[in-house]
mmCIF file of C-alpha atoms in Angstrom:
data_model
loop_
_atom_site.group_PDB
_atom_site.id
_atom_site.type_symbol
_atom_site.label_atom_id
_atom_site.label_comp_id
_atom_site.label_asym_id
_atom_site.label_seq_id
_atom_site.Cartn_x
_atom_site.Cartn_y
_atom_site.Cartn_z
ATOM 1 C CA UNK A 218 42.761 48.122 -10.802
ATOM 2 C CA UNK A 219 42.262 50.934 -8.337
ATOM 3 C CA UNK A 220 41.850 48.619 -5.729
ATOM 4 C CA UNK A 221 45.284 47.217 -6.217
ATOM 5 C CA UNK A 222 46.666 50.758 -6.422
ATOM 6 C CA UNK A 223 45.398 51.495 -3.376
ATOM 7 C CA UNK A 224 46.547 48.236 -1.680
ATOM 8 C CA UNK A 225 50.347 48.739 -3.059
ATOM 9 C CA UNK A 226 50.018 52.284 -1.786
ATOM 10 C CA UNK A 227 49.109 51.344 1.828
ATOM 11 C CA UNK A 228 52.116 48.877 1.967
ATOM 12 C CA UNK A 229 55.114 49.762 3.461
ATOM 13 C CA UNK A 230 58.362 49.218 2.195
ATOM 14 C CA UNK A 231 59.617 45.948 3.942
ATOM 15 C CA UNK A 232 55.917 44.470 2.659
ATOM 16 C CA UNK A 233 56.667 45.539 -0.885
ATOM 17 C CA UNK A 234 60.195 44.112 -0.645
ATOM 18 C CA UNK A 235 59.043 40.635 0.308
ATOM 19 C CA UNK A 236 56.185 40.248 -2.134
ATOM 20 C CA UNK A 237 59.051 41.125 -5.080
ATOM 21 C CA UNK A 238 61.207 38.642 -3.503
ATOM 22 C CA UNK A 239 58.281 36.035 -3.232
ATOM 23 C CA UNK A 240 57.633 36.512 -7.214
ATOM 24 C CA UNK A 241 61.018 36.068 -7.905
ATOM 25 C CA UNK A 242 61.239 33.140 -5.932
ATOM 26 C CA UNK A 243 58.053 31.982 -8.107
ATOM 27 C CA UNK A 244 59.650 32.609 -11.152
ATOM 28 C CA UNK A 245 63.132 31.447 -11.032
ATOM 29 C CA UNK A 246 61.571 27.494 -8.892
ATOM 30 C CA UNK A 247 59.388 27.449 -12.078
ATOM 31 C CA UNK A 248 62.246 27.985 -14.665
ATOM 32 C CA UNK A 249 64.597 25.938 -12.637
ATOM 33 C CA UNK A 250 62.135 22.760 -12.323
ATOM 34 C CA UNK A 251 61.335 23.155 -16.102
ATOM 35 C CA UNK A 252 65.429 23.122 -17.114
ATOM 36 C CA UNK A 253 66.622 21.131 -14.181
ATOM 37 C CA UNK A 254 67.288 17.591 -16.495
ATOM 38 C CA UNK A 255 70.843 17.619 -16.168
ATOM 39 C CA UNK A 256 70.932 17.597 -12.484
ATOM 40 C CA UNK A 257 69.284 13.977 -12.271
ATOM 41 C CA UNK A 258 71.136 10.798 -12.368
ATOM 42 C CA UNK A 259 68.368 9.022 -14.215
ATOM 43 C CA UNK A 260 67.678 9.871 -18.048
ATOM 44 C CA UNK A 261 64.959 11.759 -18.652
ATOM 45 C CA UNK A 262 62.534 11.593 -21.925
ATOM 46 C CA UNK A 263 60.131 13.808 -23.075
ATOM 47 C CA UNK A 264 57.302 12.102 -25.526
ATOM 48 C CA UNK A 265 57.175 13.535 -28.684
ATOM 49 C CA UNK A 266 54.930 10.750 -30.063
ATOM 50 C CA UNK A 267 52.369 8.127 -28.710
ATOM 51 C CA UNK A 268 49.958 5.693 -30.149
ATOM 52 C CA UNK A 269 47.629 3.595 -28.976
ATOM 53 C CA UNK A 270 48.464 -0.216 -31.218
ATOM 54 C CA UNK A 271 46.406 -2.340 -28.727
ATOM 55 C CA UNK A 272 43.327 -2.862 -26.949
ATOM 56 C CA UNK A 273 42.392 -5.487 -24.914
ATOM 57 C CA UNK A 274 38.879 -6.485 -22.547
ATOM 58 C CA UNK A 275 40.320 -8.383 -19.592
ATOM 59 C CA UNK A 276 38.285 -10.599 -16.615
ATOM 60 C CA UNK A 277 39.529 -11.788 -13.487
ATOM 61 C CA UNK A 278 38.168 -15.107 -11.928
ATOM 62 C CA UNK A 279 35.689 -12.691 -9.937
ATOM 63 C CA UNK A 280 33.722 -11.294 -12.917
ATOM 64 C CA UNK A 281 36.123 -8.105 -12.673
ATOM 65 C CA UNK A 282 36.259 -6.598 -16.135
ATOM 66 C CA UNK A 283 39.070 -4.125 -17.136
ATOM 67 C CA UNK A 284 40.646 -2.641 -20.046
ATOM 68 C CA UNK A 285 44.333 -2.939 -20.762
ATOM 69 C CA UNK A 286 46.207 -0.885 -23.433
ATOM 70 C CA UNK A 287 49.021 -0.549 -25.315
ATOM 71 C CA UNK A 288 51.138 2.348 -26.311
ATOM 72 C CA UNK A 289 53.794 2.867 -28.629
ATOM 73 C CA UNK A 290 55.844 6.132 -27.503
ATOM 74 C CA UNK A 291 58.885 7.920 -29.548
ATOM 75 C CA UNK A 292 60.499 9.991 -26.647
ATOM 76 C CA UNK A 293 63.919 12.691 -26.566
ATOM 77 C CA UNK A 294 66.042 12.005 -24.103
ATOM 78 C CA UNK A 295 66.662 15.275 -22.161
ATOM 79 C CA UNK A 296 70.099 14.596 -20.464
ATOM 80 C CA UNK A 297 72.685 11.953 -20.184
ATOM 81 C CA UNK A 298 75.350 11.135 -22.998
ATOM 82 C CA UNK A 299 72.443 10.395 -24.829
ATOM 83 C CA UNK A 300 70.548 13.607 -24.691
ATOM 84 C CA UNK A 301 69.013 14.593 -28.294
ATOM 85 C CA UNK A 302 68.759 11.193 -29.189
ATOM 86 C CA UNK A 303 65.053 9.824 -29.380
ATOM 87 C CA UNK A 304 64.408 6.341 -27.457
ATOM 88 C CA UNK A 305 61.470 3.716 -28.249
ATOM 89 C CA UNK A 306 59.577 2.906 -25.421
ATOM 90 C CA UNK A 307 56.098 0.870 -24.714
ATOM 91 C CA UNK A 308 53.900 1.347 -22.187
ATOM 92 C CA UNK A 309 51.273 -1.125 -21.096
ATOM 93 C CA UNK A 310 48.240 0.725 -18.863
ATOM 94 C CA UNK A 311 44.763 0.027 -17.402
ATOM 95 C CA UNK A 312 41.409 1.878 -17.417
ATOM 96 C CA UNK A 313 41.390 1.718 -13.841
ATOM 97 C CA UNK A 314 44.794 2.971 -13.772
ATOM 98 C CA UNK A 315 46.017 2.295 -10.212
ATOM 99 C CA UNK A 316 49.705 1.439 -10.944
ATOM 100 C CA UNK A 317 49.995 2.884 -14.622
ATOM 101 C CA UNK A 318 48.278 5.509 -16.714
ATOM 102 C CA UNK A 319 48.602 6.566 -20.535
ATOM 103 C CA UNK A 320 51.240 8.806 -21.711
ATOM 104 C CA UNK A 321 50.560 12.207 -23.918
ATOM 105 C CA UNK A 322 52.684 14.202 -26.106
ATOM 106 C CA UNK A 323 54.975 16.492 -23.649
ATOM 107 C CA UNK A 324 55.039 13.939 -20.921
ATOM 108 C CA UNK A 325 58.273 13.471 -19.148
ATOM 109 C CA UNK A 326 59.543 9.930 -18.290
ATOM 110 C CA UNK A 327 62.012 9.084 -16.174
ATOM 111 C CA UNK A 328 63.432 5.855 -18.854
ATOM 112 C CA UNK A 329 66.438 3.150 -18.157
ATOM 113 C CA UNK A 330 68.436 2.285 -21.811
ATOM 114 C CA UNK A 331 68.472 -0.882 -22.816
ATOM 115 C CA UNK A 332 72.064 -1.808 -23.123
ATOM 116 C CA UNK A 333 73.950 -3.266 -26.254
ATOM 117 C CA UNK A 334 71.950 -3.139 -28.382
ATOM 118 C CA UNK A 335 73.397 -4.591 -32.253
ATOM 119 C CA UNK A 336 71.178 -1.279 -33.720
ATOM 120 C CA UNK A 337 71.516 2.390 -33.489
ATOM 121 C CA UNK A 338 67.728 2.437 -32.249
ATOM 122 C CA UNK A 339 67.470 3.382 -28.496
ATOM 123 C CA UNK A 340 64.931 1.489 -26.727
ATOM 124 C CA UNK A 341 64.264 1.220 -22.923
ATOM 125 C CA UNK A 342 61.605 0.934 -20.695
ATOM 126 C CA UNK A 343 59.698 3.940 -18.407
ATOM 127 C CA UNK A 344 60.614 3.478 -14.579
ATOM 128 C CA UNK A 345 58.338 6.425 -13.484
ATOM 129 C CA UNK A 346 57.197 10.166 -14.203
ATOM 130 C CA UNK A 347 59.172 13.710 -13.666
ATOM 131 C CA UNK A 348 56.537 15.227 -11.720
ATOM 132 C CA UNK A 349 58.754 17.827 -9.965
ATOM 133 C CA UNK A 350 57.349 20.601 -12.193
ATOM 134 C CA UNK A 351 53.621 20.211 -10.738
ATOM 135 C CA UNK A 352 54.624 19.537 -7.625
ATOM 136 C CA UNK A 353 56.456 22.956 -7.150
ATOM 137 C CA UNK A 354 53.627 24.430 -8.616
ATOM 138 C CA UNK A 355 51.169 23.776 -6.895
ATOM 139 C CA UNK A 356 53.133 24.044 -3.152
ATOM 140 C CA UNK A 357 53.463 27.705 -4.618
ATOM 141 C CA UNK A 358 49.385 28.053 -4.727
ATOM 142 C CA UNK A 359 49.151 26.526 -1.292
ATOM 143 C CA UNK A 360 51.921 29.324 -0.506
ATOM 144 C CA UNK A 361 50.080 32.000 -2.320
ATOM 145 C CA UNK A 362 46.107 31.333 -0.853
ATOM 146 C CA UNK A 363 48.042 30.562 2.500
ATOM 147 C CA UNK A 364 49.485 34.424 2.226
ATOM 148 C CA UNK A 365 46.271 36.146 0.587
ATOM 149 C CA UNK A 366 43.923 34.586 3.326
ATOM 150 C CA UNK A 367 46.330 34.695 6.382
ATOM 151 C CA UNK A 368 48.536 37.347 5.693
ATOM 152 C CA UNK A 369 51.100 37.404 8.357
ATOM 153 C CA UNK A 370 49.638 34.323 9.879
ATOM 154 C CA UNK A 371 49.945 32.666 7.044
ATOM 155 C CA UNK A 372 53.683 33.478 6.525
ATOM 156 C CA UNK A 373 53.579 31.886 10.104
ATOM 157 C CA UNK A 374 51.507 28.808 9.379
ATOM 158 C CA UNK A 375 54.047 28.042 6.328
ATOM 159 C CA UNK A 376 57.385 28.346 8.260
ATOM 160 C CA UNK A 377 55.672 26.166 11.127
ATOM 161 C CA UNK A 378 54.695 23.817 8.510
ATOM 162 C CA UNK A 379 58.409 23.168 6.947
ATOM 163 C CA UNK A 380 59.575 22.659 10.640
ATOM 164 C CA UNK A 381 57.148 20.476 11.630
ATOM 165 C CA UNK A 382 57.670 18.462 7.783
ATOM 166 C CA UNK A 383 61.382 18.619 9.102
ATOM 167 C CA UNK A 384 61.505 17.484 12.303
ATOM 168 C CA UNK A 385 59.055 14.566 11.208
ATOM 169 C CA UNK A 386 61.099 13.903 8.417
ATOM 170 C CA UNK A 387 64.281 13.903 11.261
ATOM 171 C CA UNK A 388 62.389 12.152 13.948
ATOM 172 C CA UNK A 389 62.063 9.426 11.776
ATOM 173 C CA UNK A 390 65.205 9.140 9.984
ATOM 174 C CA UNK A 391 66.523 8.607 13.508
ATOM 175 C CA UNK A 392 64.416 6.144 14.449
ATOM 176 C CA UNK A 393 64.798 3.992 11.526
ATOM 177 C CA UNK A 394 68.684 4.250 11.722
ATOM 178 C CA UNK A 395 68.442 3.134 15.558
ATOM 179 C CA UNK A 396 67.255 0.033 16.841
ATOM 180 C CA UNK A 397 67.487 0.568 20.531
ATOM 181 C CA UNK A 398 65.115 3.584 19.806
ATOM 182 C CA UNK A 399 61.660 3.646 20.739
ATOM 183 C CA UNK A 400 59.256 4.868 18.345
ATOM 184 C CA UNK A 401 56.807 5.976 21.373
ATOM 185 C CA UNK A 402 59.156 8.538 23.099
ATOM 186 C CA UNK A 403 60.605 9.476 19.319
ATOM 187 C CA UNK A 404 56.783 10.421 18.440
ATOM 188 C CA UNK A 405 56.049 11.767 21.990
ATOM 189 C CA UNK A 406 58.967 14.285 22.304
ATOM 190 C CA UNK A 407 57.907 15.003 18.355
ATOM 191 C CA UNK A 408 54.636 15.819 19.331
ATOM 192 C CA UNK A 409 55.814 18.196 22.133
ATOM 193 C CA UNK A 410 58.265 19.962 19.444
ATOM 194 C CA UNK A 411 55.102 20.330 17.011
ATOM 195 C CA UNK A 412 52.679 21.706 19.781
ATOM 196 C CA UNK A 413 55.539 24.541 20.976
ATOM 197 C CA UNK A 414 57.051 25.476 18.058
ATOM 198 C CA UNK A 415 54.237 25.801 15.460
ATOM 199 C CA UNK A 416 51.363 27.647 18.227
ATOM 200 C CA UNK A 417 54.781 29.879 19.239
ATOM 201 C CA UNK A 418 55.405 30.787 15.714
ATOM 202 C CA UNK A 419 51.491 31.093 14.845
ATOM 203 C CA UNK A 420 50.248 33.107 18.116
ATOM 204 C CA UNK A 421 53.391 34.674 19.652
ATOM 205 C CA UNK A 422 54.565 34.783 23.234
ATOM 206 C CA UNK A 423 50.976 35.298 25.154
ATOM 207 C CA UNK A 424 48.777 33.756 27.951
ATOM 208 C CA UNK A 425 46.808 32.383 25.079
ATOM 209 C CA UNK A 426 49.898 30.521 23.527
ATOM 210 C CA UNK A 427 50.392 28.713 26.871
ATOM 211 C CA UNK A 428 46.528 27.824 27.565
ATOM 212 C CA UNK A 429 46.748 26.329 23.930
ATOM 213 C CA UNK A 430 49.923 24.355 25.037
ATOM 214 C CA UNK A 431 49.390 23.288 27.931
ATOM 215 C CA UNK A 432 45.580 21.563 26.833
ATOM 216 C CA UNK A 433 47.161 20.122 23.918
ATOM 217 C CA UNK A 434 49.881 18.424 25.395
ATOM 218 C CA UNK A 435 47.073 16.994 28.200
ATOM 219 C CA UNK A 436 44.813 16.192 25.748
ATOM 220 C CA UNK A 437 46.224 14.312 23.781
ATOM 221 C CA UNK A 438 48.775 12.357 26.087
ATOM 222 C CA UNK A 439 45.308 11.746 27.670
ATOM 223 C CA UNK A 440 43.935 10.515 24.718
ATOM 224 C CA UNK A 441 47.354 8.003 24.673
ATOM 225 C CA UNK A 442 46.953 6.618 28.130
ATOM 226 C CA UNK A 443 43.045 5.799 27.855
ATOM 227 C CA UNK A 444 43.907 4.275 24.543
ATOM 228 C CA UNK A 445 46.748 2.363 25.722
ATOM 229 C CA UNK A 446 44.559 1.006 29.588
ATOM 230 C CA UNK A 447 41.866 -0.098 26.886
ATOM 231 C CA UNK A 448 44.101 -1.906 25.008
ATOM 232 C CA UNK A 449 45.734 -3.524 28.104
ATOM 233 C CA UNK A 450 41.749 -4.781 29.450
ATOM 234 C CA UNK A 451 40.941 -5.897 26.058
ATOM 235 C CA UNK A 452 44.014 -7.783 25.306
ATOM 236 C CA UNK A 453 43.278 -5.817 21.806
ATOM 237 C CA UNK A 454 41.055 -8.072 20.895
ATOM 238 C CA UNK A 455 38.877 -6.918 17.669
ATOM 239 C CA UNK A 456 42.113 -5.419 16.060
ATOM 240 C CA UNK A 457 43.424 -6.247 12.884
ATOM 241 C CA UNK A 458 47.241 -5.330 12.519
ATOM 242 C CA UNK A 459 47.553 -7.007 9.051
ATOM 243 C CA UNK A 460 48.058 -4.150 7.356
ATOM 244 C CA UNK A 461 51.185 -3.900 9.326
ATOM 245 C CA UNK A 462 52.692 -7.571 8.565
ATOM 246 C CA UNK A 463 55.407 -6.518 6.789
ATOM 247 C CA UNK A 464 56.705 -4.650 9.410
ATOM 248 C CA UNK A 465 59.563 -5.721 11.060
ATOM 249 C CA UNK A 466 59.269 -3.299 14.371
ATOM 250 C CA UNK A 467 56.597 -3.927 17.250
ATOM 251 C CA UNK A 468 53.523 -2.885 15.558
ATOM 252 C CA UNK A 469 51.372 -2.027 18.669
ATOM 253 C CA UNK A 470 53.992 0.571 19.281
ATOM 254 C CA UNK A 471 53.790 1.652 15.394
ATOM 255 C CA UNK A 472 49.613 1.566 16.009
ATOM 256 C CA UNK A 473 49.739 3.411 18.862
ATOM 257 C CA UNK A 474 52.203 6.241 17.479
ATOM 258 C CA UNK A 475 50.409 6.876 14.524
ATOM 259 C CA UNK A 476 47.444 7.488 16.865
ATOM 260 C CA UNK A 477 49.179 10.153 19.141
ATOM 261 C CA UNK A 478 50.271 11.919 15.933
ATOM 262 C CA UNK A 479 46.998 11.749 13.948
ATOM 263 C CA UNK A 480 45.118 13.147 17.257
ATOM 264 C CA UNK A 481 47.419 15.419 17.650
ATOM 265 C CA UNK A 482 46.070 17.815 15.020
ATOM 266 C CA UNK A 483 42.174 17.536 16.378
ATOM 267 C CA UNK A 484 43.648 18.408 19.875
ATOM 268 C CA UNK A 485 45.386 21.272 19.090
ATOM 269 C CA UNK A 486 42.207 22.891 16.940
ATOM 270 C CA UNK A 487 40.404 22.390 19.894
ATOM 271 C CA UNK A 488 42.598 23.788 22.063
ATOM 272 C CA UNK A 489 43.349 26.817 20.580
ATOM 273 C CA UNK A 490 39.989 27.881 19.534
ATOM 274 C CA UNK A 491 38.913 27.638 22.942
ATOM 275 C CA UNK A 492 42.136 29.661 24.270
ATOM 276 C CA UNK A 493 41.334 32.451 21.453
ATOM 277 C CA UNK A 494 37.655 32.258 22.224
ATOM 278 C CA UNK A 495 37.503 32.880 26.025
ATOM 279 C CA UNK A 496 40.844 35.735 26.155
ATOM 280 C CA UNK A 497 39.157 37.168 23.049
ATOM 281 C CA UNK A 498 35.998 37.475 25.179
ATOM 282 C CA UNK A 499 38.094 38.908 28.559
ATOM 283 C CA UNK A 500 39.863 41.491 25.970
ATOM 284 C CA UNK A 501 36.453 42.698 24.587
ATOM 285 C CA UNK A 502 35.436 42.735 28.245
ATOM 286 C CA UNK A 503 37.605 43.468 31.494
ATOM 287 C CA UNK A 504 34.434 43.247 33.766
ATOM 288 C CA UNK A 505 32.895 39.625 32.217
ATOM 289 C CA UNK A 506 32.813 37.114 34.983
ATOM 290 C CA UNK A 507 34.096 33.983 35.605
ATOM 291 C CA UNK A 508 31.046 32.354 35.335
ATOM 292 C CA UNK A 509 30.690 33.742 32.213
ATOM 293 C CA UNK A 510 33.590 32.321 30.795
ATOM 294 C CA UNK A 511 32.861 28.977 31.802
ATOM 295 C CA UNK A 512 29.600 29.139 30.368
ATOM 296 C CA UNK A 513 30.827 30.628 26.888
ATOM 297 C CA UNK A 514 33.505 28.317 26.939
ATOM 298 C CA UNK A 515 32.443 25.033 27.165
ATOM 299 C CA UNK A 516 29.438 26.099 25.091
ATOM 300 C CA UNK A 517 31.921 27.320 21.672
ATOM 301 C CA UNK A 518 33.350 23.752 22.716
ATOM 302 C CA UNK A 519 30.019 21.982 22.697
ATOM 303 C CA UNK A 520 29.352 23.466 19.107
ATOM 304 C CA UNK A 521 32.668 22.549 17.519
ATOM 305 C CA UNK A 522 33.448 19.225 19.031
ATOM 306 C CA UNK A 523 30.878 17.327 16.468
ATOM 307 C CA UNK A 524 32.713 19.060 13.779
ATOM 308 C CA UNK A 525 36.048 18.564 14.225
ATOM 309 C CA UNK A 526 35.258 14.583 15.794
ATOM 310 C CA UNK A 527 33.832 13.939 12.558
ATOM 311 C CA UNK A 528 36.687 15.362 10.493
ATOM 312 C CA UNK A 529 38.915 13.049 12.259
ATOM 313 C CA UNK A 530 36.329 9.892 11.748
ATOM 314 C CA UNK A 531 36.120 10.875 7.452
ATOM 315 C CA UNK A 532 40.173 11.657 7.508
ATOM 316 C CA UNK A 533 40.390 8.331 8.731
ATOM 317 C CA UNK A 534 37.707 6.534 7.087
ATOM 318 C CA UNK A 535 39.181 7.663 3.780
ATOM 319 C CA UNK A 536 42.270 6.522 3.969
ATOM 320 C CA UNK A 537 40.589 2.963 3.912
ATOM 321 C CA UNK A 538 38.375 3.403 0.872
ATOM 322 C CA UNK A 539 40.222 1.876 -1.774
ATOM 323 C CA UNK A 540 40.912 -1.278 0.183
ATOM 324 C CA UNK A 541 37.471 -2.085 0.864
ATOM 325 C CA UNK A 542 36.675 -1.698 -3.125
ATOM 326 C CA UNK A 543 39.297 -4.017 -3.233
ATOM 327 C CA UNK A 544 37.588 -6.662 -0.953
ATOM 328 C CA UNK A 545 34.399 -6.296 -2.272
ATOM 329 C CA UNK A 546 35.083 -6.393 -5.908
ATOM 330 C CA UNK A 547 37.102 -9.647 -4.896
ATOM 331 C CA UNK A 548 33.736 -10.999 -2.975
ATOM 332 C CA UNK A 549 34.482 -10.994 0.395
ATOM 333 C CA UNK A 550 31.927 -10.550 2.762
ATOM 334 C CA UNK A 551 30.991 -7.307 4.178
ATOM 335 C CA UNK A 552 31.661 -7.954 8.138
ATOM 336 C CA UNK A 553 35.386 -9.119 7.116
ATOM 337 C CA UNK A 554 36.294 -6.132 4.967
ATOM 338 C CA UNK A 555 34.728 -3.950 7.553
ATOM 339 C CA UNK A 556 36.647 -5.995 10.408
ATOM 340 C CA UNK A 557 40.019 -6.113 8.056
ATOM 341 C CA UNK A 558 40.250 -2.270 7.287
ATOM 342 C CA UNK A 559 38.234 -0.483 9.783
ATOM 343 C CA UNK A 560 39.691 -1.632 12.920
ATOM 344 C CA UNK A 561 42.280 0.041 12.922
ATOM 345 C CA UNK A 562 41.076 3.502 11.654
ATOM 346 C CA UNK A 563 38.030 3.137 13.992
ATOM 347 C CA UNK A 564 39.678 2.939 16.816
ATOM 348 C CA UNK A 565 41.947 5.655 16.100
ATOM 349 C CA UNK A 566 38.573 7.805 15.382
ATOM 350 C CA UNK A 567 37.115 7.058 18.550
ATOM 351 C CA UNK A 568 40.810 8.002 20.273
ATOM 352 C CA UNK A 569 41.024 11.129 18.786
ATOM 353 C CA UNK A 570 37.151 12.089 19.872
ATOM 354 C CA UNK A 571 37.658 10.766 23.160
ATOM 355 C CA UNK A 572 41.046 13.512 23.697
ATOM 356 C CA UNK A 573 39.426 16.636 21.525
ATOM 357 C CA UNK A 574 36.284 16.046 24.151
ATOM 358 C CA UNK A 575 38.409 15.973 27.206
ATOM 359 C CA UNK A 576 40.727 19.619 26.227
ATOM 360 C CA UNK A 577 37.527 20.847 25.896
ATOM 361 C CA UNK A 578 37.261 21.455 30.155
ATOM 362 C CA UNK A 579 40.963 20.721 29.765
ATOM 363 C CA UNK A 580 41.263 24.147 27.703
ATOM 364 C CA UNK A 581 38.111 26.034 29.832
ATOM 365 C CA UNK A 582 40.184 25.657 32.761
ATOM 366 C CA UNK A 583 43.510 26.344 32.007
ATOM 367 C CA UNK A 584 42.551 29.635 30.127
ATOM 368 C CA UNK A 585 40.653 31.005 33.173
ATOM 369 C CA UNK A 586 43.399 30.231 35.092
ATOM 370 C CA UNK A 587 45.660 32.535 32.834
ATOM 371 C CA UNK A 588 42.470 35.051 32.767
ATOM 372 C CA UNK A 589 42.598 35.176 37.183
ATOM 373 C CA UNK A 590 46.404 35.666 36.912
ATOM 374 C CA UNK A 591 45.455 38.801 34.552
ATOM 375 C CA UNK A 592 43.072 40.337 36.803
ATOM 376 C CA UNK A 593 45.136 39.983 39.816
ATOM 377 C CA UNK A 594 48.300 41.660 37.812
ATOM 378 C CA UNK A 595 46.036 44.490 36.719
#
C-alpha cells in the first residue's frame, strides 16, 4: 500500500490525468460491450437453460472415433421485436470441437427466428457466439501489461500497433477492391509505412531510429529478391500452393507477399537491437573505437540470430499443426503431409533467416556510419 502511495505521489499531474482517463475508458468499453444488444442487427439470446438429451460414439472410415452431442437450450432473446421472449434452440457439438462447442447457462448466441411458425413457441437455430465482451477484455490486459512493463514505450508500442492494424486493414481493402492493383507493391509500400511509422513512434527522431530503418528496409527487401532469384532457378519446384486453390489472384504473388510481411517483423528485431546495442555502447563511451563496435556488434548479433531464426521457424511451423493431424489421422503418409503443409511455411522460415542474418552486418554498418558522423560533429 505504501508503495502505491509513493508511486501516485511521484506522478505528475498530466500522468495522473491519463491513468483516470484510461480507467474510465476501462469501465465504460466494459459496460458498453455488456449492454450493447440493441445496436446489432442480428438477435441476440442469452441461455438460460441447456441440457444434454443425446449422446452419440461416432467412426469415420479411418478408425477415427468421436463423440457427438446434443443439446436442448431455452434462450432470452436480448433485442429485436422479440426481446423478452425466450426461443428454443438445439445445438449439435463434437468432443473435438473444431467447428462447434457446448453451450452453458449465460452464453450469448447470436440466433436467426424461424419464421411462421402456426405456435406461439419461438424456435430458431444459433448462427454464431457474441464474443465482443471477451474480446474487449482481454485487448484491455494486453493494454494494461503493455503500460505497466513499457510505460511510455508501451503507450508507443500500442498507438504503433492500431496504425499498423489500420493501414493493413486499408492496404488490403484497396487491393481487394482493385484489380489492376498489385499485391507486391501494395505489401511493399505497406511494409515501408510499418518500418517508419511504428520505430518513429517507438524510438523518436535519433541516429538510432534511422540505423534501425534503413537495415530493415535492406534486409528484408533483400530477403525478397534472394527469395524471388531462387524461385526463378528452381522454377519453384518442391512447392505446394494448394492451400491457395481457391484463390482467384496470382498466388506466387500472394506467396511471396505474405513472406515480405511475415519477415518483416524478424528484420526489424534484429535491426533495432543492434542499432540500440552499438549507440548504447558509444553513449556509455565517447572514446570506444571503431573496432570495438564492430566486434560488439556483430557478436550481440551472433547471440540473438539463433533466437529470433527459430521464433520465425515455430511461428511458422505452428500455423501448420492442425493440418498435419488432419492428414495423419486420415492415413496419409508422412513425406506427403510434410510435402503438402510444410512447403510453404519452410520456405518462408528459411527466407526470413536468410534476411535477419544479412541486417545483421547490414545494421553493424549502417550504425557506425551514424556513430563517425557523431564524432566528426562533436
Amino acid at each position: 500500500m505504501n508503495a502505491i502511495l509513493n508511486k501516485l505521489k511521484n506522478m505528475t499531474p498530466i500522468q495522473i490525468g491519463f491513468y483516470i482517463v484510461l480507467v474510465i475508458c476501462f469501465v465504460v468499453s466494459i459496460i458498453f460491450v455488456t449492454h450493447n444488444h440493441a445496436h446489432y442487427d442480428s438477435p441476440i439470446a442469452k441461455v438460460t437453460e441447456a441440457n444434454l438429451v443425446n449422446t452419440e460414439e461416432v467412426t469415420d472410415i479411418n478408425d477415427n472415433q468421436d463423440k457427438r452431442f446434443m443439446q436442448d437450450i431455452m434462450a432470452e432473446l436480448q433485442n429485436g421485436q422479440a426481446k423478452g421472449q425466450q426461443i428454443h434452440l438445439e445445438n449439435e457439438y463434437s468432443s473435438s470441437g473444431a467447428y462447434d462447442q457446448e453451450y452453458e447457462v449465460g452464453d450469448e448466441l447470436f440466433v436467426s427466428i424461424d419464421e411462421n411458425k402456426e405456435d406461439n413457441n419461438l424456435t430458431g437455430s444459433i448462427t454464431d457466439v457474441k464474443r465482443d465482451k471477451y474480446i474487449v477484455f482481454v485487448a484491455w490486459i494486453f493494454i494494461f501489461v503493455l503500460l505497466i512493463v513499457g510505460k511510455k514505450q508501451g503507450l508507443f508500442s500500442i498507438i504503433s500497433l492500431a496504425v499498423n492494424a489500420t493501414l493493413l486493414t486499408y492496404a488490403l481493402d484497396v487491393y481487394v477492391n482493385t484489380e489492376s492493383m498489385r499485391l507486391l507493391w501494395v505489401c511493399g509500400i505497406s511494409a515501408v509505412l510499418f518500418t517508419v511509422i511504428s520505430l518513429l513512434i517507438v524510438n523518436g527522431f535519433n541516429e538510432k531510429t534511422y540505423t534501425a530503418i534503413i537495415s530493415t528496409l535492406l534486409g528484408t527487401f533483400l530477403c525478397l529478391a534472394i527469395t524471388y532469384f531462387v524461385l526463378w532457378i528452381t522454377s519453384e519446384n518442391g512447392l505446394r500452393y494448394e492451400e491457395m486453390e481457391f484463390l482467384t489472384r496470382p498466388y506466387k504473388a500472394v506467396f511471396l507477399a505474405g513472406l515480405l510481411l511475415g519477415s518483416l517483423g524478424g528484420v526489424m528485431d534484429i535491426a533495432i537491437t543492434i542499432a540500440s546495442s552499438i549507440f548504447g555502447l558509444y553513449e556509455s563511451n565517447h572514446q570506444i573505437s571503431i573496432r570495438e563496435l564492430k566486434t560488439s556488434g556483430m557478436n550481440i548479433g551472433k547471440d540473438i540470430m539463433g533466437t529470433i531464426t527459430n521464433i520465425l521457424f515455430f511461428v511458422y511451423i505452428s500455423g501448420s499443426i492442425p493440418m498435419l493431424i488432419l492428414y495423419f489421422n486420415n492415413g496419409s503418409p508422412v513425406v506427403f503431409s510434410l510435402s503438402m503443409n510444410l512447403s510453404l511455411e519452410l520456405a518462408r522460415a528459411l527466407a526470413g533467416g536468410i534476411g535477419i542474418v544479412l541486417t545483421i552486418p547490414i545494421g553493424v554498418y549502417t550504425a557506425i556510419f551514424f556513430v563517425k558522423r557523431k564524432k566528426a560533429k562533436s
